[in-house]
Short mmCIF file of C-alpha atoms and ligand atoms in Angstrom, two decimals:
data_model
loop_
_atom_site.label_atom_id
_atom_site.label_comp_id
_atom_site.label_asym_id
_atom_site.label_seq_id
_atom_site.Cartn_x
_atom_site.Cartn_y
_atom_site.Cartn_z
CA UNK Z 923 0.00 0.00 0.00
CA UNK Z 924 1.12 3.55 -0.73
CA UNK Z 925 1.37 5.97 2.17
CA UNK Z 926 0.40 9.61 1.62
CA UNK Z 927 1.95 11.95 4.15
CA UNK Z 928 -0.10 15.13 4.51
CA UNK Z 929 0.10 17.99 6.97
CA UNK Z 930 -2.43 19.93 8.94
CA UNK Z 931 -3.61 23.24 7.46
CA UNK Z 932 -3.78 25.99 10.09
CA UNK Z 933 -4.93 29.61 10.09
CA UNK Z 934 -1.27 30.58 9.70
CA UNK Z 935 -1.72 30.00 5.96
CA UNK Z 936 -2.83 33.65 5.81
CA UNK Z 937 0.91 34.48 6.08
CA UNK Z 938 2.00 32.08 3.34
CA UNK Z 939 4.77 32.82 0.87
CA UNK Z 940 3.59 34.32 -2.43
CA UNK Z 941 5.65 34.83 -5.56
CA UNK Z 942 3.41 35.16 -8.61
CA UNK Z 943 0.06 35.96 -7.01
CA UNK Z 944 -1.18 38.97 -5.07
CA UNK Z 945 -2.42 38.16 -1.57
CA UNK Z 946 -6.17 37.55 -1.39
CA UNK Z 947 -7.99 36.39 1.74
CA UNK Z 948 -8.02 32.63 2.24
CA UNK Z 949 -11.14 31.24 3.86
CA UNK Z 950 -9.47 28.91 6.38
CA UNK Z 951 -12.58 26.84 7.09
CA UNK Z 952 -13.16 26.27 3.40
CA UNK Z 953 -9.45 25.54 2.86
CA UNK Z 954 -9.57 22.93 5.65
CA UNK Z 955 -12.70 21.37 4.17
CA UNK Z 956 -11.05 21.21 0.74
CA UNK Z 957 -7.94 19.70 2.30
CA UNK Z 958 -10.08 17.07 4.03
CA UNK Z 959 -11.71 16.21 0.68
CA UNK Z 960 -8.25 15.90 -0.82
CA UNK Z 961 -7.21 13.50 1.93
CA UNK Z 962 -10.40 11.52 1.33
CA UNK Z 963 -9.53 11.33 -2.37
CA UNK Z 964 -6.07 10.01 -1.49
CA UNK Z 965 -7.75 7.32 0.61
CA UNK Z 966 -10.19 6.48 -2.21
CA UNK Z 967 -7.24 6.20 -4.58
CA UNK Z 968 -5.77 3.53 -2.32
CA UNK Z 969 -3.42 5.42 0.00
CA UNK Z 970 -3.09 5.17 3.75
CA UNK Z 971 -3.11 8.83 4.79
CA UNK Z 972 -0.73 9.88 7.55
CA UNK Z 973 -1.42 13.45 8.61
CA UNK Z 974 1.33 15.32 10.47
CA UNK Z 975 0.50 18.16 12.81
CA UNK Z 976 1.89 21.63 12.18
CA UNK Z 977 2.73 24.56 14.40
CA UNK Z 978 1.16 27.97 13.80
CA UNK Z 979 4.66 29.25 13.11
CA UNK Z 980 4.77 27.31 9.82
CA UNK Z 981 2.35 29.04 7.41
CA UNK Z 982 3.17 26.85 4.39
CA UNK Z 983 3.50 23.51 6.20
CA UNK Z 984 0.47 22.04 4.39
CA UNK Z 985 2.61 22.05 1.21
CA UNK Z 986 4.55 19.07 2.46
CA UNK Z 987 5.78 18.08 -1.02
CA UNK Z 988 8.45 20.77 -0.90
CA UNK Z 989 10.20 19.30 2.12
CA UNK Z 990 11.38 15.98 0.67
CA UNK Z 991 12.02 13.89 -2.43
CA UNK Z 992 10.98 10.32 -1.73
CA UNK Z 993 12.42 7.53 -3.85
CA UNK Z 994 12.28 3.78 -3.24
CA UNK Z 995 15.87 3.78 -2.03
CA UNK Z 996 16.18 7.03 -0.06
CA UNK Z 997 14.26 10.08 1.14
CA UNK Z 998 16.12 13.31 0.49
CA UNK Z 999 15.13 16.02 2.95
CA UNK Z 1000 15.26 19.35 1.20
CA UNK Z 1001 16.42 22.76 2.31
CA UNK Z 1002 13.48 24.87 1.04
CA UNK Z 1003 14.36 27.96 -0.92
CA UNK Z 1004 12.10 30.20 1.16
CA UNK Z 1005 13.71 30.82 4.54
CA UNK Z 1006 10.32 30.90 6.25
CA UNK Z 1007 9.86 27.25 5.27
CA UNK Z 1008 13.12 25.73 6.49
CA UNK Z 1009 11.78 24.50 9.86
CA UNK Z 1010 9.08 22.48 8.12
CA UNK Z 1011 11.58 19.75 7.35
CA UNK Z 1012 12.13 18.59 10.95
CA UNK Z 1013 8.74 16.92 11.44
CA UNK Z 1014 8.76 15.48 7.94
CA UNK Z 1015 12.23 13.99 8.33
CA UNK Z 1016 11.14 12.30 11.56
CA UNK Z 1017 8.10 10.79 9.81
CA UNK Z 1018 10.04 9.64 6.75
CA UNK Z 1019 12.81 8.05 8.82
CA UNK Z 1020 10.31 5.26 9.62
CA UNK Z 1021 10.21 4.30 5.95
CA UNK Z 1022 13.49 5.23 4.25
CA UNK Z 1023 17.17 5.99 4.86
CA UNK Z 1024 17.47 9.78 5.01
CA UNK Z 1025 19.83 12.14 3.16
CA UNK Z 1026 19.72 15.90 3.71
CA UNK Z 1027 20.40 18.91 1.48
CA UNK Z 1028 22.78 21.32 3.24
CA UNK Z 1029 23.58 25.03 2.84
CA UNK Z 1030 24.29 26.67 0.48
CA UNK Z 1031 22.06 24.23 -1.36
CA UNK Z 1032 18.33 24.90 -1.67
CA UNK Z 1033 15.75 22.59 -3.15
CA UNK Z 1034 11.93 22.50 -3.17
CA UNK Z 1035 10.26 19.16 -3.85
CA UNK Z 1036 7.81 20.99 -6.12
CA UNK Z 1037 10.68 21.45 -8.56
CA UNK Z 1038 11.43 17.73 -8.77
CA UNK Z 1039 9.70 15.66 -11.46
CA UNK Z 1040 10.64 11.99 -11.72
CA UNK Z 1041 10.05 10.21 -15.03
CA UNK Z 1042 11.20 6.67 -14.42
CA UNK Z 1043 14.89 6.87 -13.65
CA UNK Z 1044 15.15 10.45 -14.98
CA UNK Z 1045 14.81 13.19 -12.42
CA UNK Z 1046 14.15 16.67 -13.82
CA UNK Z 1047 14.73 19.56 -11.43
CA UNK Z 1048 13.48 23.04 -12.17
CA UNK Z 1049 16.21 25.62 -11.70
CA UNK Z 1050 14.03 28.12 -9.90
CA UNK Z 1051 14.00 30.85 -7.29
CA UNK Z 1052 13.67 27.97 -4.80
CA UNK Z 1053 16.09 25.32 -6.11
CA UNK Z 1054 19.68 26.34 -6.78
CA UNK Z 1055 22.61 24.63 -8.51
CA UNK Z 1056 24.11 23.49 -5.18
CA UNK Z 1057 20.88 21.82 -4.14
CA UNK Z 1058 20.54 20.13 -7.51
CA UNK Z 1059 24.15 18.92 -7.36
CA UNK Z 1060 23.67 17.51 -3.85
CA UNK Z 1061 20.51 15.71 -4.99
CA UNK Z 1062 22.49 14.23 -7.89
CA UNK Z 1063 25.14 12.96 -5.49
CA UNK Z 1064 22.51 11.24 -3.33
CA UNK Z 1065 20.56 9.52 -6.11
CA UNK Z 1066 23.05 8.72 -8.90
CA UNK Z 1067 24.35 5.66 -6.98
CA UNK Z 1068 20.84 4.22 -7.36
CA UNK Z 1069 20.86 4.64 -11.14
CA UNK Z 1070 18.93 7.91 -11.44
CA UNK Z 1071 20.03 10.77 -13.65
CA UNK Z 1072 19.40 14.36 -12.59
CA UNK Z 1073 18.84 17.10 -15.14
CA UNK Z 1074 18.43 20.78 -14.43
CA UNK Z 1075 15.51 22.23 -16.41
CA UNK Z 1076 14.62 25.83 -17.24
CA UNK Z 1077 11.05 27.05 -16.99
CA UNK Z 1078 9.36 30.41 -16.47
CA UNK Z 1079 6.13 32.04 -15.39
CA UNK Z 1080 5.32 29.91 -12.33
CA UNK Z 1081 6.65 28.94 -8.92
CA UNK Z 1082 7.81 25.36 -9.39
CA UNK Z 1083 8.58 23.02 -12.28
CA UNK Z 1084 5.55 20.95 -11.27
CA UNK Z 1085 3.33 24.01 -11.65
CA UNK Z 1086 4.27 23.77 -15.34
CA UNK Z 1087 4.32 20.00 -15.90
CA UNK Z 1088 3.33 16.79 -14.15
CA UNK Z 1089 2.74 13.19 -15.17
CA UNK Z 1090 -0.82 11.96 -15.74
CA UNK Z 1091 0.36 8.44 -16.61
CA UNK Z 1092 3.85 6.89 -16.31
CA UNK Z 1093 4.71 8.07 -19.84
CA UNK Z 1094 2.27 10.95 -20.40
CA UNK Z 1095 2.93 14.51 -19.25
CA UNK Z 1096 0.42 17.34 -18.86
CA UNK Z 1097 2.13 20.67 -19.45
CA UNK Z 1098 1.73 24.36 -20.12
CA UNK Z 1099 3.81 25.21 -23.23
CA UNK Z 1100 4.01 28.86 -22.16
CA UNK Z 1101 5.94 27.86 -19.03
CA UNK Z 1102 8.10 24.90 -20.04
CA UNK Z 1103 9.26 23.46 -23.36
CA UNK Z 1104 8.10 19.98 -24.27
CA UNK Z 1105 11.64 19.21 -25.51
CA UNK Z 1106 12.98 18.91 -21.97
CA UNK Z 1107 10.54 16.09 -21.24
CA UNK Z 1108 12.14 13.64 -23.66
CA UNK Z 1109 10.14 10.80 -25.14
CA UNK Z 1110 6.97 10.98 -23.10
CA UNK Z 1111 3.65 11.73 -24.78
CA UNK Z 1112 2.49 15.28 -24.00
CA UNK Z 1113 -0.91 16.89 -23.44
CA UNK Z 1114 -1.22 20.67 -23.36
CA UNK Z 1115 -3.37 22.37 -20.77
CA UNK Z 1116 -6.45 24.27 -21.91
CA UNK Z 1117 -4.92 27.69 -22.75
CA UNK Z 1118 -7.61 29.45 -20.71
CA UNK Z 1119 -6.38 27.51 -17.61
CA UNK Z 1120 -2.62 28.16 -17.46
CA UNK Z 1121 -2.32 26.92 -13.88
CA UNK Z 1122 -3.86 23.53 -14.60
CA UNK Z 1123 -0.74 21.45 -15.33
CA UNK Z 1124 -0.44 20.31 -11.71
CA UNK Z 1125 -2.05 16.88 -11.46
CA UNK Z 1126 -1.41 14.20 -8.85
CA UNK Z 1127 -1.08 10.68 -10.18
CA UNK Z 1128 -1.82 7.96 -7.61
CA UNK Z 1129 -1.70 4.54 -9.25
CA UNK Z 1130 -3.99 4.95 -12.28
CA UNK Z 1131 -6.02 7.75 -10.73
CA UNK Z 1132 -5.44 11.44 -11.35
CA UNK Z 1133 -6.42 13.70 -8.46
CA UNK Z 1134 -7.18 16.98 -10.16
CA UNK Z 1135 -8.56 20.44 -9.20
CA UNK Z 1136 -12.23 20.55 -10.13
CA UNK Z 1137 -11.92 24.25 -11.03
CA UNK Z 1138 -10.01 23.40 -14.23
CA UNK Z 1139 -12.88 21.99 -16.27
CA UNK Z 1140 -11.28 22.62 -19.66
CA UNK Z 1141 -8.09 20.68 -18.99
CA UNK Z 1142 -10.08 18.04 -17.14
CA UNK Z 1143 -12.17 17.33 -20.23
CA UNK Z 1144 -8.99 17.02 -22.31
CA UNK Z 1145 -7.73 14.37 -19.89
CA UNK Z 1146 -11.08 12.60 -19.71
CA UNK Z 1147 -11.33 12.43 -23.51
CA UNK Z 1148 -8.10 10.40 -23.47
CA UNK Z 1149 -9.74 7.82 -21.23
CA UNK Z 1150 -7.75 8.84 -18.16
CA UNK Z 1151 -9.34 8.23 -14.78
CA UNK Z 1152 -9.97 11.49 -12.92
CA UNK Z 1153 -10.85 12.17 -9.32
CA UNK Z 1154 -11.78 15.89 -9.12
CA UNK Z 1155 -11.25 17.74 -5.84
CA UNK Z 1156 -11.97 21.39 -4.99
CA UNK Z 1157 -8.68 23.25 -4.61
CA UNK Z 1158 -9.56 26.93 -5.00
CA UNK Z 1159 -8.44 28.10 -1.53
CA UNK Z 1160 -5.03 26.42 -1.72
CA UNK Z 1161 -4.56 27.91 -5.18
CA UNK Z 1162 -4.64 31.37 -3.52
CA UNK Z 1163 -1.49 30.27 -1.64
CA UNK Z 1164 0.10 29.09 -4.93
CA UNK Z 1165 -0.44 25.47 -3.97
CA UNK Z 1166 -1.82 22.67 -6.12
CA UNK Z 1167 -2.61 19.00 -5.72
CA UNK Z 1168 0.91 17.58 -5.82
CA UNK Z 1169 2.05 20.04 -3.14
CA UNK Z 1170 -0.12 18.69 -0.35
CA UNK Z 1171 1.29 15.19 0.02
CA UNK Z 1172 4.39 13.06 -0.12
CA UNK Z 1173 3.75 9.64 -1.60
CA UNK Z 1174 5.74 6.81 -0.09
CA UNK Z 1175 5.53 3.59 -2.09
CA UNK Z 1176 5.65 0.30 -0.30
CA UNK Z 1177 9.00 -1.23 -1.17
CA UNK Z 1178 8.71 -4.97 -1.70
C1 CIR E 789 5.19 28.74 -1.25
O1 CIR E 789 5.30 29.78 -1.89
O2 CIR E 789 6.18 28.10 -0.87
C2 CIR E 789 3.80 28.23 -0.91
N1 CIR E 789 2.94 29.34 -0.67
C3 CIR E 789 3.26 27.37 -2.02
C4 CIR E 789 4.05 26.12 -2.23
C5 CIR E 789 3.43 25.22 -3.23
N2 CIR E 789 4.17 24.03 -3.36
C6 CIR E 789 4.34 23.35 -4.47
O3 CIR E 789 3.92 23.78 -5.53
N3 CIR E 789 5.03 22.25 -4.43
#
């Protein structure tokens, strides 16, 4: 069984980091309800959900994806690019240590899990405001011994690489061509987002199921018309904090 590590959403989210969006009020009750639906969807998709608590001093803690890169062989604890997020890693590292050997990105390296897209044994890392060359190099050192390659990828217009592209099947990528070039993705099949929904490339693939923000109807119908299995969840409040569906969990596969 796959474990999905999530983290409590608190009222502190009002103080979240913002890069590309202007601050608009987040309805905390609605955000918590949407987060609960998301956790339910993870359960329906076959995950055992493990929710970590979060202190009020960690506004972005719900975006647990950024704190680690979990592979079958190792969990790499990141050093998030935003200073306000660095303390988030402590609780996550403690949780992941139950399942994987741990490696840790050190200063001056920075890395956000949202920049890390794994396609089989290829790991693409967005060179972003959050993930620097030292962080990418340290990640390479940790994972190359296990047969992974690490490539630094340029993108623009959004916070993380996975805001611009994610996998919707093991060899099919959903992407926004205005933010990242298909060429960097290699030989996978590509689907473009609906141009009227630029922020809709962030999909969470759990087994054969795609957990997807219900607000992006145009891109959703593109995916559905390809016969892909969708599980829509409301994600409008987290979008105001520049979060999407991959950001709110860390998937830990059972290693057999
Ligand atoms: C931040 O700026 O760090 C948060 N407000 C949003 C992080 C979203 N995480 C992700 O896309 N992986």
